[in-house]
Coordinates of N, CA and C in Angstrom, one line a residue:
M986 N 7.0 -18.3 30.6 CA 8.2 -17.7 30.2 C 8.9 -17.0 31.3
N987 N 10.2 -17.1 31.4 CA 11.0 -16.5 32.4 C 11.4 -15.1 32.0
Y988 N 11.0 -14.1 32.8 CA 11.3 -12.7 32.5 C 12.5 -12.2 33.3
R989 N 13.3 -13.1 33.8 CA 14.5 -12.7 34.6 C 15.8 -12.9 33.7
D990 N 16.8 -12.1 34.1 CA 18.1 -12.2 33.5 C 18.2 -11.9 32.0
W991 N 17.4 -10.9 31.6 CA 17.4 -10.4 30.2 C 18.3 -9.1 30.2
Y992 N 19.1 -9.0 29.1 CA 20.0 -7.9 28.9 C 19.7 -7.3 27.6
C993 N 19.7 -6.0 27.5 CA 19.5 -5.2 26.3 C 20.9 -4.9 25.6
V994 N 21.1 -5.4 24.4 CA 22.4 -5.2 23.7 C 22.2 -4.3 22.5
Q995 N 23.0 -3.3 22.4 CA 22.9 -2.4 21.3 C 23.6 -2.9 20.1
V996 N 23.0 -2.9 18.9 CA 23.6 -3.4 17.7 C 23.5 -2.3 16.6
A997 N 24.2 -2.6 15.5 CA 24.1 -1.6 14.4 C 22.7 -1.5 13.8
S998 N 22.3 -0.4 13.5 CA 20.9 -0.1 13.0 C 20.6 -0.9 11.8
G999 N 19.5 -1.7 11.8 CA 19.1 -2.5 10.7 C 19.7 -3.8 10.7
C1000 N 20.6 -4.2 11.6 CA 21.3 -5.5 11.6 C 20.8 -6.3 12.8
E1001 N 19.6 -6.1 13.3 CA 19.2 -6.9 14.5 C 19.1 -8.4 14.2
Q1002 N 18.5 -8.8 13.1 CA 18.4 -10.2 12.8 C 19.7 -10.8 12.5
K1003 N 20.6 -10.1 11.8 CA 21.9 -10.6 11.5 C 22.7 -10.8 12.8
A1004 N 22.6 -9.8 13.7 CA 23.4 -9.9 15.0 C 22.8 -11.1 15.8
K1005 N 21.5 -11.3 15.8 CA 20.9 -12.4 16.5 C 21.5 -13.7 16.0
A1006 N 21.5 -13.9 14.6 CA 22.0 -15.1 14.0 C 23.5 -15.3 14.3
D1007 N 24.3 -14.2 14.2 CA 25.7 -14.3 14.5 C 26.0 -14.7 15.9
L1008 N 25.2 -14.1 16.9 CA 25.4 -14.4 18.3 C 25.0 -15.9 18.6
L1009 N 23.9 -16.4 18.0 CA 23.5 -17.8 18.2 C 24.6 -18.7 17.6
A1010 N 25.2 -18.3 16.4 CA 26.2 -19.2 15.8 C 27.5 -19.2 16.7
R1011 N 27.8 -18.0 17.2 CA 29.0 -18.0 18.1 C 28.8 -18.8 19.4
K1012 N 27.5 -18.7 19.9 CA 27.2 -19.5 21.1 C 27.4 -21.0 20.8
A1013 N 26.9 -21.5 19.6 CA 27.1 -22.9 19.3 C 28.5 -23.3 19.1
V1014 N 29.3 -22.4 18.4 CA 30.7 -22.7 18.2 C 31.5 -22.8 19.5
L1015 N 31.3 -21.8 20.3 CA 32.1 -21.6 21.6 C 31.5 -22.5 22.7
E1016 N 30.4 -23.1 22.4 CA 29.7 -23.9 23.4 C 29.4 -23.2 24.7
D1017 N 28.9 -22.0 24.5 CA 28.5 -21.1 25.7 C 27.2 -21.6 26.2
R1018 N 27.2 -22.1 27.5 CA 26.0 -22.6 28.1 C 25.2 -21.6 28.9
Y1019 N 25.7 -20.4 29.0 CA 25.1 -19.4 29.8 C 24.1 -18.5 28.9
I1020 N 24.3 -18.4 27.6 CA 23.3 -17.7 26.8 C 22.1 -18.6 26.6
L1021 N 21.0 -18.2 27.1 CA 19.8 -19.1 27.0 C 18.9 -18.7 25.8
D1022 N 18.8 -17.4 25.5 CA 17.9 -17.0 24.4 C 18.3 -15.7 23.9
V1023 N 18.0 -15.5 22.6 CA 18.3 -14.2 21.9 C 17.0 -13.8 21.2
E1024 N 16.5 -12.6 21.4 CA 15.2 -12.2 20.8 C 15.4 -10.8 20.1
V1025 N 14.6 -10.6 19.0 CA 14.4 -9.3 18.4 C 12.9 -9.1 18.5
P1026 N 12.5 -8.3 19.5 CA 11.1 -8.1 19.7 C 10.5 -7.3 18.5
E1027 N 9.5 -8.0 17.8 CA 8.8 -7.4 16.7 C 7.3 -7.5 16.9
T1028 N 6.6 -6.6 16.3 CA 5.2 -6.8 16.3 C 4.7 -6.7 14.8
T1029 N 3.7 -7.4 14.5 CA 3.2 -7.5 13.2 C 1.8 -6.8 13.1
E1030 N 1.7 -5.9 12.2 CA 0.4 -5.2 12.1 C -0.1 -5.3 10.7
L1031 N -1.4 -5.3 10.5 CA -2.0 -5.5 9.2 C -2.3 -4.1 8.7
Q1032 N -1.7 -3.8 7.5 CA -1.9 -2.5 6.9 C -2.7 -2.7 5.6
V1033 N -3.7 -1.8 5.3 CA -4.5 -1.9 4.1 C -4.0 -0.8 3.2
K1034 N -3.6 -1.1 2.0 CA -3.1 -0.2 1.0 C -4.3 0.5 0.4
K1035 N -4.0 1.6 -0.4 CA -5.0 2.3 -1.1 C -5.8 1.5 -2.1
D1036 N -5.2 0.5 -2.7 CA -5.9 -0.4 -3.6 C -6.7 -1.5 -2.9
G1037 N -6.7 -1.5 -1.6 CA -7.5 -2.4 -0.8 C -6.8 -3.7 -0.5
K1038 N -5.6 -3.9 -0.9 CA -4.8 -5.1 -0.6 C -4.3 -5.0 0.8
R1039 N -4.3 -6.1 1.5 CA -3.8 -6.2 2.9 C -2.4 -6.7 2.9
K1040 N -1.6 -6.2 3.8 CA -0.2 -6.6 3.9 C 0.2 -6.6 5.3
A1041 N 0.9 -7.7 5.8 CA 1.4 -7.7 7.1 C 2.8 -7.1 7.2
V1042 N 2.9 -6.1 8.1 CA 4.2 -5.4 8.2 C 4.8 -5.6 9.6
K1043 N 6.0 -6.0 9.6 CA 6.7 -6.2 10.9 C 7.4 -4.9 11.3
T1044 N 7.2 -4.5 12.5 CA 8.0 -3.3 13.0 C 8.7 -3.7 14.3
K1045 N 9.9 -3.3 14.4 CA 10.7 -3.6 15.6 C 10.3 -2.7 16.8
L1046 N 10.1 -3.3 17.9 CA 9.8 -2.6 19.1 C 11.0 -1.8 19.6
L1047 N 12.2 -2.3 19.5 CA 13.4 -1.7 19.9 C 14.4 -1.7 18.7
P1048 N 14.2 -0.7 17.8 CA 15.2 -0.7 16.7 C 16.6 -0.4 17.2
G1049 N 17.5 -1.2 16.7 CA 18.9 -1.0 17.1 C 19.3 -1.8 18.3
Y1050 N 18.4 -2.7 18.8 CA 18.7 -3.4 20.0 C 18.2 -4.9 19.9
I1051 N 18.9 -5.8 20.6 CA 18.4 -7.2 20.7 C 18.4 -7.5 22.2
L1052 N 17.6 -8.5 22.6 CA 17.5 -8.9 24.0 C 18.1 -10.2 24.1
V1053 N 19.0 -10.4 25.1 CA 19.7 -11.6 25.3 C 19.5 -12.1 26.8
Q1054 N 19.1 -13.3 26.9 CA 18.8 -13.9 28.2 C 20.1 -14.7 28.6
V1055 N 20.7 -14.3 29.7 CA 22.0 -14.9 30.1 C 21.8 -15.4 31.6
R1056 N 22.1 -16.7 31.8 CA 22.1 -17.3 33.1 C 23.3 -16.9 33.9
K1057 N 23.2 -16.4 35.1 CA 24.3 -15.9 35.8 C 25.1 -17.1 36.3
Q1058 N 26.4 -16.9 36.5 CA 27.4 -17.9 37.0 C 27.5 -17.7 38.5
T1059 N 27.6 -18.8 39.2 CA 27.8 -18.8 40.6 C 29.3 -18.9 40.9
V1060 N 29.8 -17.9 41.6 CA 31.2 -17.8 41.9 C 31.4 -17.7 43.4
E1061 N 32.4 -18.5 43.8 CA 32.7 -18.5 45.3 C 33.7 -17.4 45.6
Q1062 N 33.3 -16.6 46.6 CA 34.2 -15.5 47.1 C 35.3 -16.0 48.0
E1063 N 36.3 -15.2 48.3 CA 37.4 -15.6 49.2 C 36.9 -15.9 50.6
D1064 N 35.8 -15.3 51.0 CA 35.3 -15.6 52.4 C 34.4 -16.8 52.4
G1065 N 34.2 -17.5 51.3 CA 33.4 -18.7 51.3 C 32.0 -18.5 50.9
T1066 N 31.5 -17.3 50.7 CA 30.2 -17.0 50.2 C 30.1 -17.1 48.7
F1067 N 28.9 -17.4 48.2 CA 28.7 -17.6 46.8 C 27.9 -16.4 46.3
V1068 N 28.3 -15.9 45.1 CA 27.7 -14.7 44.5 C 27.4 -15.1 43.0
K1069 N 26.2 -14.6 42.5 CA 25.9 -14.8 41.1 C 26.3 -13.6 40.3
E1070 N 27.0 -13.8 39.3 CA 27.5 -12.7 38.4 C 27.4 -13.1 37.0
F1071 N 27.5 -12.0 36.1 CA 27.5 -12.2 34.7 C 28.8 -12.9 34.3
P1072 N 28.7 -14.0 33.5 CA 30.0 -14.7 33.1 C 30.9 -13.9 32.2
R1073 N 32.1 -13.8 32.5 CA 33.1 -13.0 31.7 C 33.2 -13.5 30.3
D1074 N 33.3 -14.8 30.1 CA 33.4 -15.4 28.8 C 32.2 -15.1 27.9
T1075 N 31.0 -15.1 28.5 CA 29.8 -14.8 27.8 C 29.8 -13.3 27.4
Q1076 N 30.3 -12.5 28.3 CA 30.3 -11.1 28.1 C 31.2 -10.8 26.8
Q1077 N 32.4 -11.5 26.8 CA 33.3 -11.3 25.7 C 32.7 -11.9 24.4
T1078 N 31.9 -13.0 24.5 CA 31.3 -13.6 23.3 C 30.3 -12.6 22.7
I1079 N 29.5 -12.0 23.6 CA 28.5 -11.0 23.1 C 29.2 -9.8 22.5
R1080 N 30.2 -9.2 23.2 CA 30.8 -8.0 22.8 C 31.6 -8.2 21.5
A1081 N 32.1 -9.4 21.2 CA 32.9 -9.7 20.0 C 32.1 -10.1 18.8
T1082 N 30.8 -10.2 19.0 CA 29.9 -10.6 17.9 C 29.8 -9.4 16.9
F1083 N 29.9 -9.8 15.6 CA 29.8 -8.8 14.6 C 28.5 -8.0 14.7
N1084 N 28.5 -6.7 14.5 CA 27.4 -5.7 14.5 C 27.0 -5.4 15.9
V1085 N 27.6 -5.9 17.0 CA 27.2 -5.6 18.3 C 28.1 -4.4 18.8
I1086 N 27.4 -3.3 19.3 CA 28.1 -2.1 19.7 C 28.4 -2.2 21.2
G1087 N 27.5 -2.7 22.0 CA 27.7 -2.9 23.4 C 26.4 -3.1 24.2
F1088 N 26.5 -3.1 25.5 CA 25.3 -3.3 26.3 C 24.6 -1.9 26.4
A1089 N 23.3 -1.9 26.6 CA 22.6 -0.7 26.8 C 22.9 -0.2 28.1
G1090 N 23.0 1.1 28.2 CA 23.3 1.8 29.5 C 24.4 2.8 29.4
A1091 N 24.8 3.3 30.5 CA 25.8 4.3 30.5 C 27.2 3.7 30.2
N1092 N 27.5 2.5 30.7 CA 28.7 1.9 30.4 C 28.5 0.7 29.4
K1093 N 28.9 0.8 28.2 CA 28.7 -0.2 27.1 C 29.3 -1.5 27.4
N1094 N 30.3 -1.5 28.3 CA 31.1 -2.7 28.6 C 30.5 -3.5 29.8
K1095 N 29.6 -2.9 30.6 CA 29.1 -3.5 31.7 C 27.6 -3.9 31.5
P1096 N 27.3 -5.1 31.6 CA 25.9 -5.6 31.4 C 25.0 -5.2 32.6
Q1097 N 23.8 -4.7 32.3 CA 22.9 -4.3 33.3 C 21.5 -5.0 33.0
A1098 N 21.1 -5.9 33.9 CA 19.9 -6.6 33.7 C 18.7 -5.7 33.7
M1099 N 17.7 -6.1 32.8 CA 16.5 -5.4 32.7 C 15.5 -5.9 33.8
R1100 N 14.6 -5.0 34.2 CA 13.7 -5.4 35.2 C 12.7 -6.4 34.6
P1101 N 12.2 -7.4 35.3 CA 11.3 -8.4 34.8 C 10.0 -7.7 34.3
S1102 N 9.6 -6.7 34.9 CA 8.3 -6.0 34.5 C 8.5 -5.3 33.1
E1103 N 9.7 -4.8 32.9 CA 10.0 -4.2 31.5 C 10.0 -5.3 30.5
V1104 N 10.6 -6.4 30.8 CA 10.7 -7.5 29.8 C 9.3 -8.1 29.5
R1105 N 8.5 -8.2 30.6 CA 7.1 -8.7 30.4 C 6.3 -7.8 29.5
S1106 N 6.4 -6.4 29.8 CA 5.7 -5.5 29.0 C 6.1 -5.5 27.5
L1107 N 7.4 -5.7 27.2 CA 7.9 -5.8 25.8 C 7.3 -7.1 25.2
F1108 N 7.4 -8.2 25.8 CA 6.9 -9.5 25.2 C 5.4 -9.5 25.1
D1109 N 4.7 -8.8 26.0 CA 3.3 -8.7 25.9 C 2.9 -7.9 24.6
R1110 N 3.7 -7.0 24.2 CA 3.4 -6.2 23.0 C 3.7 -7.0 21.7
V1111 N 4.5 -8.0 21.8 CA 4.8 -8.8 20.6 C 3.6 -9.8 20.4
D1112 N 3.0 -9.6 19.3 CA 1.8 -10.5 19.0 C 2.0 -11.2 17.7
D1113 N 1.4 -12.4 17.6 CA 1.4 -13.1 16.4 C 0.0 -13.3 15.8
T1114 N -0.9 -12.4 16.2 CA -2.2 -12.5 15.8 C -2.5 -12.2 14.3
H1115 N -1.6 -11.3 13.8 CA -1.9 -10.9 12.4 C -0.8 -11.4 11.5
V1116 N -0.2 -12.5 11.8 CA 0.8 -13.1 10.9 C 0.2 -13.5 9.6
E1117 N -1.0 -14.0 9.7 CA -1.6 -14.5 8.5 C -2.2 -13.2 7.8
V1118 N -1.8 -13.0 6.5 CA -2.3 -11.8 5.8 C -3.7 -12.0 5.4
K1119 N -4.0 -13.1 4.8 CA -5.4 -13.3 4.4 C -6.2 -13.9 5.5
Q1120 N -7.2 -13.3 5.9 CA -8.0 -13.8 7.0 C -9.2 -14.6 6.4
N1121 N -9.7 -15.5 7.2 CA -10.8 -16.3 6.8 C -12.1 -15.4 6.8
V1122 N -12.6 -15.2 5.7 CA -13.8 -14.3 5.6 C -15.0 -15.1 5.5
Q1123 N -16.0 -14.8 6.3 CA -17.3 -15.5 6.3 C -18.1 -14.9 5.1
I1124 N -18.4 -15.6 4.1 CA -19.2 -15.1 3.0 C -20.6 -15.5 3.1
D1125 N -21.5 -14.5 3.2 CA -22.9 -14.8 3.3 C -23.7 -14.7 2.0
Y1126 N -23.0 -14.9 0.9 CA -23.6 -14.8 -0.4 C -23.8 -16.1 -1.1
N1127 N -24.7 -16.2 -1.9 CA -25.0 -17.5 -2.6 C -25.1 -17.2 -4.1
E1128 N -24.9 -18.3 -4.9 CA -25.0 -18.1 -6.3 C -26.4 -17.6 -6.7
G1129 N -26.5 -16.6 -7.6 CA -27.8 -16.1 -8.0 C -28.1 -14.8 -7.3
D1130 N -27.4 -14.4 -6.2 CA -27.6 -13.1 -5.5 C -27.2 -12.0 -6.4
I1131 N -27.9 -10.8 -6.3 CA -27.6 -9.6 -7.0 C -26.8 -8.7 -6.1
L1132 N -25.6 -8.2 -6.5 CA -24.8 -7.4 -5.7 C -24.5 -6.1 -6.4
D1133 N -24.2 -5.0 -5.7 CA -23.7 -3.7 -6.3 C -22.2 -3.8 -6.4
V1134 N -21.7 -3.3 -7.5 CA -20.2 -3.2 -7.7 C -19.8 -1.9 -7.0
V1135 N -18.8 -2.0 -6.1 CA -18.5 -0.8 -5.3 C -17.1 -0.3 -5.6
A1136 N -16.3 -1.0 -6.5 CA -15.0 -0.5 -6.8 C -14.7 -1.0 -8.2
G1137 N -13.7 -0.3 -8.9 CA -13.3 -0.7 -10.2 C -14.0 0.0 -11.3
P1138 N -13.8 -0.4 -12.6 CA -14.4 0.3 -13.7 C -15.9 0.2 -13.8
F1139 N -16.5 -0.8 -13.1 CA -18.0 -1.0 -13.2 C -18.7 -0.6 -12.0
V1140 N -18.2 0.4 -11.3 CA -18.9 0.9 -10.1 C -20.3 1.4 -10.5
G1141 N -21.2 1.1 -9.6 CA -22.6 1.5 -9.8 C -23.4 0.5 -10.6
H1142 N -22.8 -0.5 -11.2 CA -23.6 -1.5 -11.9 C -24.0 -2.6 -10.9
K1143 N -24.9 -3.5 -11.3 CA -25.3 -4.6 -10.5 C -24.7 -5.9 -11.2
T1144 N -24.3 -6.8 -10.3 CA -23.8 -8.1 -10.9 C -24.5 -9.3 -10.2
E1145 N -24.6 -10.4 -10.9 CA -25.2 -11.6 -10.4 C -24.1 -12.5 -10.0
V1146 N -24.1 -13.1 -8.8 CA -23.1 -14.0 -8.4 C -23.2 -15.3 -9.1
T1147 N -22.1 -15.7 -9.8 CA -22.1 -16.9 -10.6 C -21.4 -18.1 -9.8
S1148 N -20.3 -17.7 -9.1 CA -19.6 -18.7 -8.3 C -18.8 -18.0 -7.2
I1149 N -18.5 -18.8 -6.2 CA -17.7 -18.4 -5.0 C -16.5 -19.3 -4.9
Q1150 N -15.3 -18.7 -5.0 CA -14.0 -19.4 -4.9 C -13.2 -18.9 -3.8
G1151 N -13.3 -19.5 -2.6 CA -12.6 -19.0 -1.4 C -13.1 -17.7 -1.0
T1152 N -12.2 -16.7 -1.1 CA -12.6 -15.3 -0.7 C -13.1 -14.5 -1.9
K1153 N -13.0 -15.1 -3.1 CA -13.4 -14.4 -4.3 C -14.8 -14.7 -4.7
I1154 N -15.5 -13.6 -5.1 CA -16.9 -13.8 -5.6 C -16.9 -13.4 -7.1
L1155 N -17.2 -14.4 -7.9 CA -17.3 -14.2 -9.4 C -18.7 -13.9 -9.8
G1156 N -18.9 -12.9 -10.6 CA -20.2 -12.5 -11.1 C -20.2 -12.1 -12.5
Q1157 N -21.4 -11.9 -13.0 CA -21.6 -11.4 -14.4 C -22.4 -10.2 -14.4
L1158 N -22.1 -9.3 -15.4 CA -22.7 -8.0 -15.6 C -23.6 -8.0 -16.8
D1159 N -24.7 -7.3 -16.8 CA -25.4 -7.1 -18.1 C -25.0 -5.6 -18.5
L1160 N -24.3 -5.5 -19.6 CA -23.8 -4.3 -20.1 C -24.1 -4.1 -21.6
F1161 N -24.7 -3.1 -22.0 CA -25.0 -2.9 -23.4 C -25.8 -4.0 -24.0
G1162 N -26.6 -4.7 -23.3 CA -27.4 -5.8 -23.8 C -26.7 -7.1 -23.9
R1163 N -25.5 -7.1 -23.3 CA -24.7 -8.4 -23.3 C -24.4 -8.8 -21.9
T1164 N -24.1 -10.0 -21.7 CA -23.7 -10.5 -20.4 C -22.2 -10.7 -20.4
I1165 N -21.6 -10.0 -19.4 CA -20.1 -10.1 -19.4 C -19.7 -10.8 -18.1

């Protein structure tokens, strides 16, 4: 991945995904060839609720900001030298996008490139390891095993494993002389 030419753009709070979609739509309509990529850096973490259920929760690394990779335009100076600069049309495209406030920095109208080390550290923190909520659980139980019930209304009782269905273990209890 190329960590060069990334710019941080401030957007309305909570509208990061919408601003990204709007900017990509404007890029397509205006045929802007300088915008290479638009990202909303998010990380996914697995949270366990009180009832034991697992849930994947996405959190934004930079709330209120999106990252835009823009290829610089080569412009010839009056003295015959070539200089790479941020394209003015692309700057207007970004600034005119709905929910965009401006570029990050002291001057909201002037784009300032992020350092490649900053971009690399941001993208290194973005992980897709916990996208899958249910993990493959290795079950070492067999039918006929006797297990202790550790949660629910039958805590403290013993159950016999009758079948295993994926990550669920079905069992039967002996309660008041009956098999449940």
